[in-house]
Amino acid sequence: MKHQAKLQEKVKALFTAIEEAEQQENAAHKGADLPELDEASALPAERLEQAVQQLEEELQEKPRTRP
């Protein structure tokens, strides 16, 4: 029981810290969308296509062996 009480206390402190960080972030961005969630930050289609092609080439050169 003593261990559980300490754990609950730590969890509560973590949630408090998370809430405070979120409030600071919201205040800093004044309610605007965060850059990491913005549609503009998504991979451009060209870069995505290049990455897919590169992965396909690597798989053809070194096919995955199954155990």
GROMACS .gro file of N, CA, C and O in nm:
model
  268
    1MET      N    1   0.082  -0.120   0.000
    1MET     CA    2   0.000   0.000   0.000
    1MET      C    3   0.085   0.126   0.000
    1MET      O    4   0.051   0.222  -0.066
    2LYS      N    5   0.195   0.122   0.074
    2LYS     CA    6   0.281   0.239   0.081
    2LYS      C    7   0.341   0.269  -0.057
    2LYS      O    8   0.348   0.384  -0.098
    3HIS      N    9   0.380   0.164  -0.126
    3HIS     CA   10   0.437   0.178  -0.260
    3HIS      C   11   0.333   0.237  -0.356
    3HIS      O   12   0.363   0.324  -0.438
    4GLN      N   13   0.209   0.189  -0.345
    4GLN     CA   14   0.102   0.237  -0.433
    4GLN      C   15   0.074   0.385  -0.408
    4GLN      O   16   0.052   0.461  -0.502
    5ALA      N   17   0.077   0.428  -0.284
    5ALA     CA   18   0.054   0.568  -0.251
    5ALA      C   19   0.163   0.656  -0.310
    5ALA      O   20   0.134   0.764  -0.365
    6LYS      N   21   0.289   0.610  -0.302
    6LYS     CA   22   0.399   0.687  -0.361
    6LYS      C   23   0.385   0.694  -0.512
    6LYS      O   24   0.408   0.799  -0.572
    7LEU      N   25   0.345   0.583  -0.572
    7LEU     CA   26   0.327   0.579  -0.717
    7LEU      C   27   0.215   0.673  -0.760
    7LEU      O   28   0.229   0.748  -0.857
    8GLN      N   29   0.105   0.672  -0.688
    8GLN     CA   30  -0.006   0.762  -0.719
    8GLN      C   31   0.036   0.908  -0.706
    8GLN      O   32  -0.005   0.993  -0.785
    9GLU      N   33   0.118   0.936  -0.608
    9GLU     CA   34   0.167   1.072  -0.587
    9GLU      C   35   0.255   1.116  -0.706
    9GLU      O   36   0.243   1.228  -0.756
   10LYS      N   37   0.341   1.024  -0.753
   10LYS     CA   38   0.426   1.055  -0.868
   10LYS      C   39   0.343   1.077  -0.994
   10LYS      O   40   0.369   1.168  -1.072
   11VAL      N   41   0.242   0.992  -1.014
   11VAL     CA   42   0.154   1.005  -1.131
   11VAL      C   43   0.081   1.138  -1.127
   11VAL      O   44   0.072   1.209  -1.229
   12LYS      N   45   0.032   1.175  -1.011
   12LYS     CA   46  -0.039   1.303  -0.997
   12LYS      C   47   0.055   1.419  -1.029
   12LYS      O   48   0.016   1.514  -1.098
   13ALA      N   49   0.179   1.411  -0.981
   13ALA     CA   50   0.277   1.516  -1.009
   13ALA      C   51   0.307   1.524  -1.158
   13ALA      O   52   0.321   1.634  -1.215
   14LEU      N   53   0.317   1.409  -1.224
   14LEU     CA   54   0.343   1.408  -1.369
   14LEU      C   55   0.227   1.472  -1.446
   14LEU      O   56   0.249   1.551  -1.538
   15PHE      N   57   0.104   1.436  -1.409
   15PHE     CA   58  -0.012   1.495  -1.477
   15PHE      C   59  -0.017   1.646  -1.455
   15PHE      O   60  -0.050   1.722  -1.547
   16THR      N   61   0.017   1.690  -1.337
   16THR     CA   62   0.020   1.834  -1.308
   16THR      C   63   0.125   1.902  -1.396
   16THR      O   64   0.098   2.007  -1.454
   17ALA      N   65   0.242   1.841  -1.408
   17ALA     CA   66   0.348   1.898  -1.491
   17ALA      C   67   0.307   1.902  -1.637
   17ALA      O   68   0.334   2.001  -1.708
   18ILE      N   69   0.239   1.798  -1.683
   18ILE     CA   70   0.193   1.793  -1.823
   18ILE      C   71   0.091   1.904  -1.848
   18ILE      O   72   0.097   1.975  -1.950
   19GLU      N   73  -0.003   1.920  -1.757
   19GLU     CA   74  -0.105   2.024  -1.772
   19GLU      C   75  -0.042   2.163  -1.775
   19GLU      O   76  -0.082   2.249  -1.855
   20GLU      N   77   0.056   2.185  -1.688
   20GLU     CA   78   0.125   2.315  -1.686
   20GLU      C   79   0.199   2.340  -1.817
   20GLU      O   80   0.194   2.450  -1.872
   21ALA      N   81   0.265   2.237  -1.870
   21ALA     CA   82   0.337   2.250  -1.997
   21ALA      C   83   0.240   2.280  -2.111
   21ALA      O   84   0.269   2.363  -2.198
   22GLU      N   85   0.125   2.214  -2.110
   22GLU     CA   86   0.024   2.240  -2.213
   22GLU      C   87  -0.028   2.383  -2.205
   22GLU      O   88  -0.047   2.450  -2.308
   23GLN      N   89  -0.051   2.432  -2.084
   23GLN     CA   90  -0.098   2.570  -2.067
   23GLN      C   91   0.005   2.669  -2.117
   23GLN      O   92  -0.029   2.767  -2.184
   24GLN      N   93   0.134   2.644  -2.088
   24GLN     CA   94   0.240   2.732  -2.135
   24GLN      C   95   0.249   2.729  -2.287
   24GLN      O   96   0.266   2.833  -2.351
   25GLU      N   97   0.237   2.611  -2.344
   25GLU     CA   98   0.244   2.597  -2.489
   25GLU      C   99   0.126   2.669  -2.555
   25GLU      O  100   0.143   2.739  -2.655
   26ASN      N  101   0.008   2.652  -2.499
   26ASN     CA  102  -0.110   2.720  -2.554
   26ASN      C  103  -0.096   2.871  -2.543
   26ASN      O  104  -0.134   2.944  -2.635
   27ALA      N  105  -0.041   2.919  -2.433
   27ALA     CA  106  -0.021   3.063  -2.415
   27ALA      C  107   0.082   3.115  -2.515
   27ALA      O  108   0.065   3.223  -2.572
   28ALA      N  109   0.185   3.037  -2.539
   28ALA     CA  110   0.291   3.080  -2.631
   28ALA      C  111   0.241   3.085  -2.775
   28ALA      O  112   0.281   3.171  -2.853
   29HIS      N  113   0.151   2.995  -2.810
   29HIS     CA  114   0.100   2.990  -2.948
   29HIS      C  115  -0.033   3.061  -2.963
   29HIS      O  116  -0.090   3.065  -3.072
   30LYS      N  117  -0.085   3.112  -2.854
   30LYS     CA  118  -0.211   3.189  -2.853
   30LYS      C  119  -0.324   3.116  -2.925
   30LYS      O  120  -0.397   3.174  -3.004
   31GLY      N  121  -0.333   2.985  -2.902
   31GLY     CA  122  -0.443   2.907  -2.957
   31GLY      C  123  -0.425   2.865  -3.102
   31GLY      O  124  -0.509   2.796  -3.157
   32ALA      N  125  -0.315   2.907  -3.166
   32ALA     CA  126  -0.292   2.869  -3.306
   32ALA      C  127  -0.251   2.722  -3.313
   32ALA      O  128  -0.204   2.664  -3.215
   33ASP      N  129  -0.269   2.663  -3.431
   33ASP     CA  130  -0.226   2.525  -3.450
   33ASP      C  131  -0.075   2.517  -3.431
   33ASP      O  132   0.000   2.605  -3.473
   34LEU      N  133  -0.032   2.410  -3.369
   34LEU     CA  134   0.110   2.390  -3.349
   34LEU      C  135   0.176   2.348  -3.480
   34LEU      O  136   0.114   2.278  -3.560
   35PRO      N  137   0.298   2.391  -3.503
   35PRO     CA  138   0.364   2.360  -3.631
   35PRO      C  139   0.371   2.211  -3.662
   35PRO      O  140   0.354   2.172  -3.776
   36GLU      N  141   0.394   2.127  -3.561
   36GLU     CA  142   0.408   1.985  -3.589
   36GLU      C  143   0.276   1.920  -3.630
   36GLU      O  144   0.274   1.811  -3.684
   37LEU      N  145   0.165   1.988  -3.606
   37LEU     CA  146   0.035   1.935  -3.645
   37LEU      C  147  -0.023   2.005  -3.767
   37LEU      O  148  -0.128   1.967  -3.815
   38ASP      N  149   0.046   2.101  -3.818
   38ASP     CA  150   0.000   2.179  -3.933
   38ASP      C  151   0.009   2.096  -4.060
   38ASP      O  152   0.098   2.015  -4.079
   39GLU      N  153  -0.086   2.116  -4.149
   39GLU     CA  154  -0.085   2.043  -4.276
   39GLU      C  155   0.039   2.076  -4.358
   39GLU      O  156   0.088   1.994  -4.434
   40ALA      N  157   0.093   2.194  -4.342
   40ALA     CA  158   0.210   2.235  -4.418
   40ALA      C  159   0.333   2.155  -4.380
   40ALA      O  160   0.428   2.146  -4.457
   41SER      N  161   0.332   2.095  -4.263
   41SER     CA  162   0.448   2.018  -4.220
   41SER      C  163   0.447   1.875  -4.273
   41SER      O  164   0.541   1.801  -4.251
   42ALA      N  165   0.340   1.837  -4.340
   42ALA     CA  166   0.331   1.702  -4.396
   42ALA      C  167   0.436   1.685  -4.506
   42ALA      O  168   0.478   1.782  -4.569
   43LEU      N  169   0.477   1.562  -4.526
   43LEU     CA  170   0.576   1.534  -4.630
   43LEU      C  171   0.518   1.568  -4.767
   43LEU      O  172   0.407   1.527  -4.799
   44PRO      N  173   0.594   1.639  -4.847
   44PRO     CA  174   0.548   1.664  -4.983
   44PRO      C  175   0.538   1.532  -5.059
   44PRO      O  176   0.612   1.437  -5.031
   45ALA      N  177   0.448   1.525  -5.152
   45ALA     CA  178   0.425   1.402  -5.228
   45ALA      C  179   0.553   1.353  -5.296
   45ALA      O  180   0.579   1.233  -5.300
   46GLU      N  181   0.633   1.446  -5.346
   46GLU     CA  182   0.756   1.407  -5.415
   46GLU      C  183   0.852   1.336  -5.319
   46GLU      O  184   0.909   1.233  -5.354
   47ARG      N  185   0.871   1.392  -5.201
   47ARG     CA  186   0.963   1.331  -5.104
   47ARG      C  187   0.912   1.196  -5.058
   47ARG      O  188   0.989   1.102  -5.040
   48LEU      N  189   0.782   1.185  -5.042
   48LEU     CA  190   0.723   1.059  -5.001
   48LEU      C  191   0.742   0.954  -5.109
   48LEU      O  192   0.780   0.841  -5.080
   49GLU      N  193   0.720   0.991  -5.233
   49GLU     CA  194   0.739   0.899  -5.345
   49GLU      C  195   0.885   0.854  -5.354
   49GLU      O  196   0.913   0.737  -5.378
   50GLN      N  197   0.979   0.946  -5.334
   50GLN     CA  198   1.120   0.912  -5.338
   50GLN      C  199   1.154   0.813  -5.227
   50GLN      O  200   1.229   0.717  -5.249
   51ALA      N  201   1.101   0.835  -5.110
   51ALA     CA  202   1.127   0.745  -4.998
   51ALA      C  203   1.072   0.605  -5.025
   51ALA      O  204   1.137   0.505  -4.998
   52VAL      N  205   0.953   0.599  -5.084
   52VAL     CA  206   0.893   0.470  -5.117
   52VAL      C  207   0.977   0.398  -5.222
   52VAL      O  208   1.005   0.278  -5.209
   53GLN      N  209   1.021   0.470  -5.324
   53GLN     CA  210   1.104   0.410  -5.428
   53GLN      C  211   1.235   0.357  -5.370
   53GLN      O  212   1.279   0.247  -5.403
   54GLN      N  213   1.297   0.434  -5.283
   54GLN     CA  214   1.422   0.392  -5.223
   54GLN      C  215   1.403   0.265  -5.139
   54GLN      O  216   1.483   0.172  -5.147
   55LEU      N  217   1.296   0.261  -5.063
   55LEU     CA  218   1.268   0.143  -4.982
   55LEU      C  219   1.242   0.021  -5.070
   55LEU      O  220   1.289  -0.090  -5.042
   56GLU      N  221   1.168   0.041  -5.179
   56GLU     CA  222   1.140  -0.071  -5.270
   56GLU      C  223   1.270  -0.123  -5.333
   56GLU      O  224   1.289  -0.245  -5.344
   57GLU      N  225   1.359  -0.032  -5.371
   57GLU     CA  226   1.487  -0.073  -5.429
   57GLU      C  227   1.569  -0.152  -5.327
   57GLU      O  228   1.629  -0.255  -5.360
   58GLU      N  229   1.573  -0.104  -5.204
   58GLU     CA  230   1.648  -0.173  -5.100
   58GLU      C  231   1.592  -0.312  -5.074
   58GLU      O  232   1.666  -0.408  -5.053
   59LEU      N  233   1.459  -0.325  -5.077
   59LEU     CA  234   1.398  -0.454  -5.053
   59LEU      C  235   1.429  -0.551  -5.168
   59LEU      O  236   1.444  -0.671  -5.145
   60GLN      N  237   1.437  -0.500  -5.290
   60GLN     CA  238   1.468  -0.587  -5.402
   60GLN      C  239   1.615  -0.630  -5.398
   60GLN      O  240   1.647  -0.742  -5.434
   61GLU      N  241   1.703  -0.542  -5.353
   61GLU     CA  242   1.844  -0.575  -5.343
   61GLU      C  243   1.870  -0.672  -5.229
   61GLU      O  244   1.948  -0.765  -5.241
   62LYS      N  245   1.804  -0.649  -5.116
   62LYS     CA  246   1.824  -0.730  -4.997
   62LYS      C  247   1.686  -0.775  -4.946
   62LYS      O  248   1.633  -0.718  -4.851
   63PRO      N  249   1.630  -0.877  -5.008
   63PRO     CA  250   1.496  -0.920  -4.962
   63PRO      C  251   1.503  -0.972  -4.818
   63PRO      O  252   1.603  -1.027  -4.775
   64ARG      N  253   1.398  -0.951  -4.749
   64ARG     CA  254   1.391  -0.994  -4.609
   64ARG      C  255   1.383  -1.146  -4.604
   64ARG      O  256   1.304  -1.208  -4.674
   65THR      N  257   1.470  -1.203  -4.525
   65THR     CA  258   1.468  -1.348  -4.508
   65THR      C  259   1.385  -1.383  -4.387
   65THR      O  260   1.394  -1.319  -4.283
   66ARG      N  261   1.306  -1.484  -4.403
   66ARG     CA  262   1.219  -1.526  -4.293
   66ARG      C  263   1.286  -1.637  -4.215
   66ARG      O  264   1.346  -1.726  -4.274
   67PRO      N  265   1.277  -1.633  -4.085
   67PRO     CA  266   1.342  -1.737  -4.002
   67PRO      C  267   1.276  -1.872  -4.017
   67PRO      O  268   1.168  -1.891  -4.054
   0.00000   0.00000   0.00000
